[in-house]
Tab-separated table of C-alpha atoms in Angstrom:
chain	number	residue	atom	x	y	z
L	1	MET	CA	15.643	193.893	314.421
L	2	MET	CA	19.035	194.805	312.895
L	3	ALA	CA	20.197	191.286	313.038
L	4	MET	CA	17.143	190.057	311.200
L	5	GLN	CA	17.722	192.595	308.520
L	6	ASN	CA	21.281	191.535	308.264
L	7	LYS	CA	20.368	187.928	307.982
L	8	ARG	CA	17.726	188.641	305.406
L	9	THR	CA	19.962	190.670	303.182
L	10	ASN	CA	22.862	188.189	303.531
L	11	GLU	CA	20.602	185.475	302.442
L	12	SER	CA	19.417	187.426	299.579
L	13	ILE	CA	22.915	188.317	298.604
L	14	ALA	CA	23.883	184.666	298.712
L	15	GLN	CA	20.919	183.662	296.716
L	16	GLU	CA	21.510	186.214	294.071
L	17	LYS	CA	25.201	185.564	293.999
L	18	SER	CA	24.512	181.955	293.047
L	19	ASN	CA	22.292	183.209	290.219
L	20	GLU	CA	24.782	185.617	288.855
L	21	GLN	CA	28.119	184.105	289.618
L	22	VAL	CA	29.389	184.655	286.168
L	23	VAL	CA	29.271	188.424	285.949
L	24	GLU	CA	30.519	190.867	288.614
L	25	TYR	CA	28.050	193.640	289.313
L	26	THR	CA	29.305	196.974	290.830
L	27	VAL	CA	25.876	198.383	291.406
L	28	ARG	CA	22.683	196.558	292.000
L	29	CYS	CA	19.357	198.237	292.714
L	30	ARG	CA	16.389	196.224	293.858
L	31	ASN	CA	12.840	197.472	293.818
L	32	LEU	CA	13.807	201.095	294.477
L	33	HIS	CA	11.033	203.399	295.421
L	34	LYS	CA	11.265	207.059	296.460
L	35	VAL	CA	8.509	209.218	297.664
L	36	TYR	CA	8.901	212.974	298.254
L	37	VAL	CA	6.315	214.310	300.625
L	38	MET	CA	5.440	217.871	299.798
L	39	GLY	CA	2.926	219.185	302.168
L	40	LYS	CA	-0.076	216.949	301.645
L	41	VAL	CA	0.993	215.761	298.243
L	42	LYS	CA	3.065	212.664	297.798
L	43	VAL	CA	5.281	212.629	294.695
L	44	TRP	CA	6.502	209.264	293.533
L	45	ALA	CA	9.889	209.849	291.926
L	46	LEU	CA	10.785	206.180	291.670
L	47	ARG	CA	8.255	203.351	291.408
L	48	GLY	CA	10.254	200.234	291.574
L	49	ILE	CA	13.622	200.266	289.754
L	50	ASP	CA	15.691	197.112	289.279
L	51	LEU	CA	18.923	197.612	287.742
L	52	ASP	CA	22.317	195.826	287.605
L	53	ILE	CA	25.396	197.473	286.340
L	54	LYS	CA	28.590	195.508	285.544
L	55	ARG	CA	32.076	196.527	286.516
L	56	GLY	CA	33.691	198.679	283.856
L	57	GLU	CA	30.397	199.291	282.037
L	58	TYR	CA	29.445	202.715	280.675
L	59	VAL	CA	25.755	203.168	281.323
L	60	SER	CA	23.555	206.146	280.467
L	61	ILE	CA	20.302	206.652	282.309
L	62	MET	CA	18.145	208.558	279.889
L	63	GLY	CA	14.757	210.155	280.298
L	64	PRO	CA	12.891	213.429	280.186
L	65	SER	CA	13.320	215.830	283.076
L	66	GLY	CA	11.157	214.781	286.080
L	67	SER	CA	11.431	211.126	285.155
L	68	GLY	CA	13.507	210.261	288.261
L	69	LYS	CA	16.978	210.116	286.738
L	70	SER	CA	18.516	212.371	289.326
L	71	THR	CA	16.706	210.661	292.146
L	72	LEU	CA	18.092	207.283	290.971
L	73	PHE	CA	21.532	208.989	290.717
L	74	ASN	CA	21.240	210.176	294.325
L	75	MET	CA	20.200	206.713	295.491
L	76	ILE	CA	23.127	204.944	293.790
L	77	GLY	CA	25.541	207.515	295.096
L	78	GLY	CA	24.347	207.102	298.637
L	79	LEU	CA	23.343	210.781	298.717
L	80	ASP	CA	19.759	210.039	299.580
L	81	LYS	CA	17.930	207.116	301.153
L	82	PRO	CA	15.318	205.107	299.181
L	83	SER	CA	11.798	204.972	300.691
L	84	GLU	CA	11.799	201.267	299.841
L	85	GLY	CA	14.172	198.889	298.240
L	86	THR	CA	17.964	198.401	298.451
L	87	VAL	CA	21.091	199.612	296.643
L	88	PHE	CA	24.167	197.342	296.695
L	89	ILE	CA	27.588	198.686	295.845
L	90	ASP	CA	30.111	195.860	295.504
L	91	GLU	CA	27.552	193.681	297.334
L	92	VAL	CA	27.286	196.073	300.351
L	93	ASP	CA	23.818	197.247	301.242
L	94	LEU	CA	24.068	201.016	301.468
L	95	ALA	CA	21.209	201.155	303.998
L	96	GLN	CA	23.486	199.384	306.573
L	97	LEU	CA	26.329	201.787	306.423
L	98	ASP	CA	26.876	204.305	309.225
L	99	ALA	CA	28.026	207.850	308.642
L	100	TYR	CA	31.704	207.051	308.515
L	101	GLU	CA	31.206	204.273	306.043
L	102	LEU	CA	28.994	206.434	303.866
L	103	ALA	CA	31.688	209.120	303.924
L	104	TRP	CA	34.293	206.559	303.027
L	105	LEU	CA	32.176	205.237	300.157
L	106	ARG	CA	31.691	208.757	298.771
L	107	CYS	CA	35.323	209.516	299.194
L	108	ARG	CA	36.954	206.386	297.812
L	109	LYS	CA	34.464	204.362	295.906
L	110	ILE	CA	32.443	206.893	293.921
L	111	GLY	CA	33.460	210.050	292.023
L	112	TYR	CA	30.588	212.493	291.478
L	113	ILE	CA	30.221	214.872	288.583
L	114	PHE	CA	27.445	217.347	288.355
L	115	GLN	CA	25.710	219.476	285.779
L	116	THR	CA	26.721	222.615	287.601
L	117	PHE	CA	30.316	221.501	288.152
L	118	ASN	CA	30.128	222.270	291.948
L	119	LEU	CA	33.738	223.225	292.258
L	120	ILE	CA	34.551	224.974	295.512
L	121	PRO	CA	34.790	228.562	294.315
L	122	VAL	CA	37.423	229.739	296.813
L	123	MET	CA	39.864	227.031	295.858
L	124	THR	CA	42.179	226.660	292.924
L	125	ALA	CA	41.820	223.929	290.312
L	126	LEU	CA	44.578	221.914	292.073
L	127	GLU	CA	43.037	222.351	295.485
L	128	ASN	CA	39.700	221.293	294.179
L	129	VAL	CA	41.210	218.082	292.857
L	130	THR	CA	43.136	217.368	296.015
L	131	LEU	CA	40.306	218.009	298.500
L	132	PRO	CA	39.009	214.447	298.317
L	133	MET	CA	42.522	213.188	298.970
L	134	THR	CA	42.640	215.419	302.028
L	135	PHE	CA	39.604	213.715	303.378
L	136	ALA	CA	41.160	210.342	302.551
L	137	GLY	CA	44.323	211.316	304.590
L	138	ILE	CA	46.799	211.166	301.844
L	139	PRO	CA	50.137	212.886	302.614
L	140	GLU	CA	50.801	216.348	301.212
L	141	ASP	CA	53.446	215.483	298.600
L	142	GLU	CA	51.620	212.531	297.149
L	143	LYS	CA	48.462	214.703	297.033
L	144	LEU	CA	50.062	217.388	294.894
L	145	ASP	CA	51.768	214.907	292.568
L	146	ARG	CA	48.579	212.978	292.030
L	147	GLY	CA	46.594	216.156	291.688
L	148	MET	CA	48.897	217.486	288.978
L	149	GLU	CA	48.911	214.173	287.225
L	150	LEU	CA	45.165	214.136	287.000
L	151	LEU	CA	45.038	217.749	285.791
L	152	LYS	CA	47.512	216.795	283.128
L	153	ARG	CA	45.313	213.856	282.170
L	154	VAL	CA	42.351	216.102	281.614
L	155	GLY	CA	44.528	218.668	279.799
L	156	LEU	CA	44.570	221.382	282.383
L	157	ALA	CA	48.059	221.163	283.967
L	158	ASP	CA	48.851	224.852	283.038
L	159	ARG	CA	45.686	225.949	284.810
L	160	TRP	CA	46.314	224.436	288.136
L	161	ASN	CA	46.495	227.764	289.952
L	162	HIS	CA	43.314	229.172	288.467
L	163	LYS	CA	39.953	229.576	290.468
L	164	PRO	CA	36.849	228.066	288.975
L	165	ALA	CA	35.591	231.577	288.089
L	166	GLU	CA	38.647	232.045	285.800
L	167	LEU	CA	37.892	228.835	283.892
L	168	SER	CA	35.351	228.101	281.099
L	169	GLY	CA	32.470	225.704	281.665
L	170	GLY	CA	34.238	222.938	279.812
L	171	GLN	CA	37.419	223.443	281.773
L	172	GLN	CA	35.510	223.487	285.043
L	173	GLN	CA	33.891	220.204	284.144
L	174	ARG	CA	37.385	218.777	283.384
L	175	VAL	CA	38.514	219.758	286.832
L	176	ALA	CA	35.448	218.160	288.250
L	177	ILE	CA	36.267	215.034	286.377
L	178	ALA	CA	39.834	215.132	287.690
L	179	ARG	CA	38.393	215.588	291.191
L	180	ALA	CA	36.053	212.626	290.722
L	181	LEU	CA	39.040	210.568	289.976
L	182	ALA	CA	41.121	211.756	292.865
L	183	ASN	CA	40.864	208.597	295.000
L	184	ASP	CA	40.746	206.070	292.146
L	185	PRO	CA	37.044	205.296	292.516
L	186	ALA	CA	35.321	202.257	291.176
L	187	ILE	CA	32.408	204.181	289.902
L	188	ILE	CA	31.938	207.636	288.398
L	189	LEU	CA	28.433	208.992	288.783
L	190	ALA	CA	27.676	211.815	286.479
L	191	ASP	CA	24.433	213.817	286.743
L	192	GLU	CA	23.797	215.628	283.452
L	193	PRO	CA	27.531	216.210	282.917
L	194	THR	CA	27.005	218.051	279.661
L	195	GLY	CA	23.775	219.876	280.586
L	196	ASN	CA	25.503	223.242	281.045
L	197	LEU	CA	27.924	222.915	278.051
L	198	ASP	CA	27.660	223.734	274.339
L	199	LEU	CA	27.582	220.841	271.868
L	200	ARG	CA	31.285	220.661	271.097
L	201	THR	CA	32.456	221.041	274.720
L	202	GLY	CA	29.833	218.491	275.760
L	203	ARG	CA	31.143	216.091	273.040
L	204	GLU	CA	34.704	216.564	274.438
L	205	ILE	CA	33.517	215.839	277.987
L	206	ILE	CA	31.743	212.725	276.839
L	207	ASP	CA	34.881	211.515	274.852
L	208	LEU	CA	37.038	212.246	277.998
L	209	LEU	CA	34.620	210.143	280.165
L	210	LYS	CA	34.789	207.316	277.652
L	211	GLU	CA	38.571	207.359	277.495
L	212	LEU	CA	38.735	207.189	281.291
L	213	ASN	CA	36.236	204.304	281.260
L	214	GLU	CA	38.460	202.378	278.900
L	215	GLU	CA	41.843	203.090	280.267
L	216	LYS	CA	41.101	202.949	283.932
L	217	GLY	CA	38.237	200.411	283.801
L	218	VAL	CA	36.097	202.728	285.852
L	219	THR	CA	32.414	202.242	285.831
L	220	VAL	CA	30.712	205.333	284.436
L	221	ILE	CA	27.025	205.916	285.234
L	222	SER	CA	25.484	209.052	283.829
L	223	ALA	CA	22.113	210.460	284.147
L	224	THR	CA	21.497	212.471	280.995
L	225	HIS	CA	19.226	213.554	278.300
L	226	ASP	CA	22.018	214.258	275.965
L	227	LEU	CA	21.739	211.852	273.028
L	228	LYS	CA	25.395	212.329	272.251
L	229	MET	CA	25.968	209.890	275.098
L	230	ILE	CA	24.304	207.058	273.200
L	231	ASP	CA	27.383	206.668	270.942
L	232	VAL	CA	29.728	205.774	273.753
L	233	SER	CA	27.349	203.924	276.090
L	234	ASP	CA	27.526	200.143	276.573
L	235	ARG	CA	23.922	200.266	277.637
L	236	VAL	CA	21.171	202.862	277.843
L	237	VAL	CA	18.494	202.682	280.504
L	238	TRP	CA	15.419	204.587	279.505
L	239	ILE	CA	13.492	205.894	282.467
L	240	ARG	CA	9.981	207.236	282.429
L	241	ASP	CA	7.817	208.158	285.374
L	242	GLY	CA	10.074	206.536	287.797
L	243	LYS	CA	10.161	203.161	286.078
L	244	ILE	CA	12.540	201.609	283.613
L	245	ALA	CA	10.876	201.862	280.295
L	246	ARG	CA	13.531	199.790	278.539
L	247	ILE	CA	17.194	198.875	278.477
L	248	GLU	CA	19.110	198.776	275.281
L	249	ASP	CA	22.464	197.119	274.596
L	250	ARG	CA	25.274	198.513	272.460
L	251	SER	CA	24.499	196.243	269.511
L	252	LYS	CA	20.943	197.329	269.396
L	253	LEU	CA	21.961	200.876	269.922
L	254	GLN	CA	24.269	201.267	267.018
L	255	LEU	CA	21.433	200.354	264.745
L	256	GLN	CA	19.336	203.053	266.345
L	257	VAL	CA	22.110	205.649	266.322
L	258	GLY	CA	22.607	204.934	262.716
L	259	MET	CA	19.092	205.821	262.033
L	260	VAL	CA	18.818	209.064	263.930
L	261	GLU	CA	22.357	210.408	263.597
L	262	GLY	CA	22.711	213.710	261.754
L	263	GLU	CA	19.517	215.030	263.243
L	264	GLU	CA	19.526	217.759	265.882
L	265	LEU	CA	19.027	215.377	268.802
L	266	LEU	CA	18.033	217.661	271.578
L	267	GLU	CA	14.337	217.144	271.427
L	268	GLU	CA	14.676	213.506	272.237
L	269	GLU	CA	12.150	213.279	274.950
L	270	GLU	CA	9.110	212.108	273.069
L	271	LYS	CA	10.905	210.102	270.338
L	272	PRO	CA	11.497	206.765	271.986
L	273	GLU	CA	7.759	206.532	272.882
L	274	GLU	CA	6.677	203.000	272.086
L	275	GLU	CA	4.224	201.568	274.445
L	276	GLY	CA	4.680	198.117	273.036
L	277	GLU	CA	8.140	197.922	274.562
L	278	MET	CA	7.086	198.462	278.110
L	279	PRO	CA	6.821	194.794	279.005
L	280	GLU	CA	10.586	194.486	278.754
L	281	VAL	CA	10.763	195.899	282.278
L	282	SER	CA	10.223	192.502	283.754
L	283	ASP	CA	13.215	190.734	282.193
L	284	VAL	CA	15.478	193.297	283.842
L	285	ALA	CA	15.101	191.888	287.280
D	1	MET	CA	30.622	192.649	318.507
D	2	ALA	CA	30.431	190.364	315.480
D	3	ALA	CA	29.670	193.513	313.539
D	4	ALA	CA	33.073	194.912	314.282
D	5	LYS	CA	34.777	191.982	312.643
D	6	GLU	CA	32.512	192.195	309.604
D	7	ARG	CA	34.189	193.418	306.490
D	8	ILE	CA	32.860	196.035	304.189
D	9	PHE	CA	34.594	196.546	300.823
D	10	GLY	CA	37.464	194.459	302.225
D	11	LEU	CA	38.033	196.621	305.210
D	12	THR	CA	36.839	196.388	308.748
D	13	ARG	CA	34.656	199.047	310.165
D	14	GLU	CA	37.476	200.379	312.403
D	15	GLU	CA	39.761	200.681	309.307
D	16	ILE	CA	37.150	202.649	307.510
D	17	LYS	CA	36.707	205.029	310.471
D	18	ARG	CA	40.356	205.687	310.638
D	19	ARG	CA	40.618	206.411	306.918
D	20	ILE	CA	38.359	209.370	306.762
D	21	LYS	CA	39.889	212.551	308.278
D	22	LEU	CA	40.338	216.258	308.043
D	23	PRO	CA	43.602	217.416	309.726
D	24	TRP	CA	43.301	220.581	311.770
D	25	ARG	CA	46.028	222.211	309.629
D	26	ASP	CA	44.000	221.645	306.470
D	27	ALA	CA	40.840	222.884	308.206
D	28	PHE	CA	42.558	226.088	309.258
D	29	ARG	CA	43.907	226.637	305.758
D	30	ILE	CA	40.462	226.236	304.200
D	31	CYS	CA	38.941	228.575	306.681
D	32	ALA	CA	41.561	231.328	306.386
D	33	ARG	CA	41.094	231.098	302.642
D	34	ASN	CA	37.390	231.413	303.004
D	35	ILE	CA	37.654	234.509	305.206
D	36	LEU	CA	40.203	236.214	302.885
D	37	ILE	CA	38.234	235.621	299.784
D	38	ARG	CA	34.827	236.462	301.176
D	39	PHE	CA	36.296	239.442	302.991
D	40	GLY	CA	33.205	241.575	302.554
D	41	ARG	CA	30.863	239.307	304.359
D	42	ALA	CA	33.720	238.531	306.802
D	43	LEU	CA	33.873	242.211	307.707
D	44	ILE	CA	30.103	242.502	308.275
D	45	ASN	CA	30.269	239.342	310.358
D	46	ALA	CA	33.166	240.557	312.401
D	47	SER	CA	31.866	244.012	312.809
D	48	THR	CA	29.146	242.869	315.318
D	49	THR	CA	31.887	241.246	317.398
D	50	PHE	CA	34.144	244.162	316.856
D	51	LEU	CA	31.526	246.765	318.147
D	52	SER	CA	30.450	244.858	321.199
D	53	VAL	CA	33.999	243.911	322.308
D	54	ALA	CA	35.152	247.518	321.707
D	55	PHE	CA	32.305	248.686	324.061
D	56	LEU	CA	33.188	246.012	326.631
D	57	MET	CA	36.832	247.090	326.538
D	58	PHE	CA	35.871	250.765	326.702
D	59	VAL	CA	33.873	250.212	329.851
D	60	ALA	CA	36.502	247.994	331.407
D	61	THR	CA	39.210	250.680	330.650
D	62	MET	CA	37.088	253.352	332.232
D	63	ILE	CA	36.577	251.354	335.428
D	64	THR	CA	40.354	250.455	335.585
D	65	ILE	CA	41.306	254.047	335.125
D	66	ALA	CA	38.857	255.254	337.733
D	67	ARG	CA	40.244	252.703	340.265
D	68	SER	CA	43.805	253.496	339.521
D	69	VAL	CA	43.586	257.214	339.442
D	70	ALA	CA	40.920	257.690	342.152
D	71	LYS	CA	43.592	257.899	344.879
D	72	THR	CA	45.253	260.886	343.381
D	73	GLN	CA	42.400	262.602	341.599
D	74	VAL	CA	39.358	263.742	343.439
D	75	GLY	CA	36.050	263.854	341.578
D	76	PHE	CA	36.779	261.013	339.161
D	77	GLN	CA	35.129	258.102	340.670
D	78	LEU	CA	32.531	255.548	339.698
D	79	THR	CA	29.659	254.861	342.005
D	80	PRO	CA	28.345	251.259	342.374
D	81	GLU	CA	25.351	252.363	340.479
D	82	ASP	CA	27.452	253.370	337.475
D	83	ILE	CA	29.239	250.019	337.510
D	84	ALA	CA	25.937	248.149	337.698
D	85	ARG	CA	24.674	250.229	334.754
D	86	TYR	CA	27.834	249.612	332.669
D	87	ASN	CA	27.567	245.860	333.431
D	88	TRP	CA	24.070	245.779	332.243
D	89	LEU	CA	25.016	247.674	329.054
D	90	VAL	CA	27.912	245.282	328.478
D	91	SER	CA	25.678	242.192	328.736
D	92	MET	CA	23.195	243.713	326.380
D	93	ALA	CA	25.858	244.499	323.929
D	94	MET	CA	27.150	240.934	324.134
D	95	LEU	CA	23.641	239.545	323.610
D	96	ILE	CA	23.089	241.669	320.560
D	97	CYS	CA	26.562	240.576	319.250
D	98	PHE	CA	25.638	236.958	319.795
D	99	VAL	CA	22.422	237.270	317.800
D	100	GLY	CA	24.249	239.247	315.094
D	101	ILE	CA	26.777	236.572	314.626
D	102	VAL	CA	24.249	233.795	314.545
D	103	ASN	CA	22.458	235.706	311.833
D	104	SER	CA	25.345	236.366	309.648
D	105	MET	CA	26.735	232.798	310.040
D	106	LEU	CA	23.313	231.471	309.031
D	107	MET	CA	23.579	233.666	305.949
D	108	GLY	CA	26.882	232.250	305.326
D	109	VAL	CA	25.566	228.711	305.589
D	110	MET	CA	22.819	229.381	303.167
D	111	GLU	CA	24.956	230.839	300.460
D	112	ARG	CA	27.047	227.775	300.821
D	113	TYR	CA	24.499	225.053	300.678
D	114	ARG	CA	25.833	223.664	297.461
D	115	GLU	CA	29.466	223.818	298.688
D	116	ILE	CA	28.406	221.854	301.800
D	117	GLY	CA	26.647	219.277	299.614
D	118	THR	CA	29.683	218.963	297.457
D	119	MET	CA	32.079	218.494	300.389
D	120	LYS	CA	29.820	215.742	301.540
D	121	CYS	CA	29.872	214.050	298.249
D	122	LEU	CA	33.693	214.171	298.377
D	123	GLY	CA	33.674	212.315	301.633
D	124	ALA	CA	33.317	214.932	304.291
D	125	LEU	CA	31.721	213.849	307.572
D	126	ASP	CA	29.236	216.002	309.362
D	127	GLU	CA	31.827	216.905	311.945
D	128	PHE	CA	34.171	218.205	309.266
D	129	ILE	CA	31.439	220.629	308.221
D	130	ILE	CA	30.913	221.629	311.855
D	131	ARG	CA	34.662	221.985	312.396
D	132	LEU	CA	35.053	224.168	309.344
D	133	PHE	CA	32.235	226.535	310.367
D	134	LEU	CA	33.407	226.697	313.984
D	135	ILE	CA	36.989	227.458	312.976
D	136	GLU	CA	35.783	230.214	310.754
D	137	ALA	CA	33.607	231.693	313.466
D	138	GLY	CA	36.474	231.522	315.912
D	139	LEU	CA	39.039	233.070	313.536
D	140	MET	CA	36.652	235.864	312.712
D	141	GLY	CA	35.666	236.344	316.367
D	142	PHE	CA	39.339	236.530	317.292
D	143	ILE	CA	40.230	239.077	314.640
D	144	GLY	CA	37.143	241.132	315.262
D	145	SER	CA	37.548	241.165	319.045
D	146	ALA	CA	41.284	241.862	318.963
D	147	ILE	CA	40.826	245.007	316.853
D	148	GLY	CA	37.725	245.946	318.871
D	149	ALA	CA	39.544	245.571	322.184
D	150	VAL	CA	42.469	247.714	321.044
D	151	ILE	CA	40.167	250.427	319.733
D	152	GLY	CA	37.915	250.328	322.817
D	153	LEU	CA	41.050	250.731	324.989
D	154	LEU	CA	42.410	253.590	323.015
D	155	VAL	CA	39.215	255.570	322.863
D	156	ALA	CA	38.831	255.176	326.629
D	157	MET	CA	42.388	256.192	327.286
D	158	LEU	CA	42.088	259.286	325.131
D	159	ARG	CA	38.845	260.330	326.718
D	160	ALA	CA	40.515	260.036	330.105
D	161	SER	CA	43.655	261.801	328.843
D	162	PHE	CA	41.544	264.794	327.831
D	163	GLY	CA	39.332	264.699	330.881
D	164	ILE	CA	41.886	263.942	333.550
D	165	GLY	CA	45.285	264.409	332.032
D	166	TRP	CA	47.866	262.470	330.063
D	167	HIS	CA	49.336	260.909	333.227
D	168	VAL	CA	46.598	258.254	333.009
D	169	TRP	CA	48.902	256.400	330.540
D	170	VAL	CA	51.337	255.958	333.242
D	171	ASN	CA	49.216	255.793	336.395
D	172	THR	CA	46.618	253.340	335.231
D	173	GLN	CA	47.425	249.752	336.134
D	174	TRP	CA	48.521	247.860	333.068
D	175	ALA	CA	49.436	244.646	334.705
D	176	ILE	CA	47.198	241.621	334.213
D	177	TYR	CA	46.274	241.661	337.889
D	178	GLY	CA	47.324	244.071	340.703
D	179	GLU	CA	46.443	246.094	343.538
D	180	HIS	CA	43.446	247.642	341.763
D	181	GLY	CA	42.081	244.342	340.579
D	182	ILE	CA	42.293	243.407	336.944
D	183	GLY	CA	44.556	245.671	334.894
D	184	LEU	CA	44.328	246.804	331.264
D	185	ILE	CA	46.220	243.927	329.776
D	186	GLY	CA	44.070	241.572	331.876
D	187	TRP	CA	41.006	243.184	330.406
D	188	LEU	CA	42.342	242.951	326.940
D	189	ILE	CA	42.789	239.238	327.304
D	190	ILE	CA	39.348	238.883	328.855
D	191	SER	CA	37.573	240.745	326.159
D	192	VAL	CA	39.348	239.108	323.277
D	193	ALA	CA	38.644	235.679	324.819
D	194	ALA	CA	35.013	236.655	325.443
D	195	GLY	CA	34.576	237.790	321.845
D	196	THR	CA	36.199	234.681	320.491
D	197	ILE	CA	34.233	232.246	322.551
D	198	LEU	CA	31.057	234.137	321.980
D	199	SER	CA	31.611	233.865	318.247
D	200	ILE	CA	32.398	230.121	318.340
D	201	LEU	CA	29.244	229.601	320.481
D	202	ALA	CA	27.109	231.664	318.049
D	203	GLY	CA	28.552	229.540	315.214
D	204	VAL	CA	27.309	226.319	316.806
D	205	PRO	CA	23.626	226.462	315.637
D	206	PRO	CA	24.342	227.374	312.072
D	207	ALA	CA	27.182	224.859	311.810
D	208	ARG	CA	25.060	222.059	313.136
D	209	TYR	CA	22.249	223.026	310.808
D	210	ALA	CA	24.684	222.956	307.836
D	211	ALA	CA	26.091	219.646	308.804
D	212	LYS	CA	22.735	217.960	309.151
D	213	LEU	CA	21.745	218.878	305.633
D	214	PRO	CA	21.423	215.672	303.600
D	215	ALA	CA	23.939	215.876	300.728
D	216	ALA	CA	21.230	215.453	298.052
D	217	ALA	CA	19.090	218.257	299.572
D	218	ALA	CA	22.010	220.525	299.875
D	219	LEU	CA	22.920	219.988	296.212
D	220	ARG	CA	19.467	220.574	294.989
D	221	THR	CA	19.229	223.942	296.493
D	222	GLU	CA	19.193	226.809	293.977
D	223	ILE	CA	20.087	230.241	295.222
């Protein structure tokens, strides 16, 4: 059974490789479905997502709450298993990984950033940043050096000995970003990174993510409904009811941003509603 | 066997396995920190162990005193029925202690759902989570039962001092093991060990429960 699956995915990888030899994809999702069973009710959070993300790209996944953004985020991050379909990270099918390999993936390949920061409350900023390095078995001295370097990079070197409760929201999110970068991941996954921050702090966090994306070449994927993200994104994936409504490139985006900029953009949910654009879904795959 | 040679992200499966670890030293540090900072809950948690171990040590001391002093002092003796009753009381106390610790550990797991989810996102294996919770349970069990044992011993000795005379401090057998069976030091070791082991055992169900939580579910929880 396992062997057959292996063979099948290997074949599909080989086949798709030949199609997409030119560009290197860090993340590829194929036909992702996710059903949550709540009592007798089945809730379809994802209904067939196909998405390819290039190395070094800055992608925003936008959509109203309940559209399946966070579910997709969990699938890509290997935090949850899809009901159907596959996620490939660097051409490896996540469904085939055992517990160790998944832990390794989360530790080394992916850095996570959350809306609620999720720092460990009993640890200092520096300890929070070095925790993933502990799991990766990095020696003590190197850990501290790298931890301080990362804190310096996010502008919090002087706060290294503070607990999360002693830091502001923006500062906590900076620590979380430093922690996400601890083991030099290929991908940063951010789930509503600016959701709990005011406009200005949110802007700073977005800029920081963009800078890191450019200087380290790390792929940034963020699920968000913060329209400030559009400015810096290479691509925006609009999700609605568990499906990709449309994908927009940077060139197309700048036009749009030009049009809507200056408005208070927080009520974005209903704006991009254009039924005519739905058929674009098919050319994603 | 072909699977072992297969490479994932440029590494073999064996290499990946070796590269995820949580050294005991770091685990201990994290746990000690946890206990110190959440001291209030740690106290409540340890108090169940403390009380039952104090009771165990109290009974054990009474029995040891009775055995040691019985030769010189008439009228201070434990009948087999007394000992049976004490044994029963001690086992009930231990059982209640066990349930109490499971309960407070479960509370501890619930208030830390999100932390567990985060740790898993950072690359913690299920066994790291189990290890952290068990070390925490063990440390708290040890501290609680060490204090409990000393206090149980003191109370029993003072009671005997007033009842029989201060000579019990000299005449009671202190050695680990001697002519009157297990001595006071022996009982101290036994009760501390019992309290610690009981705490670790009581920590197993909550720790396993915590470790099995899927990362996404643990993160989603709002408390």
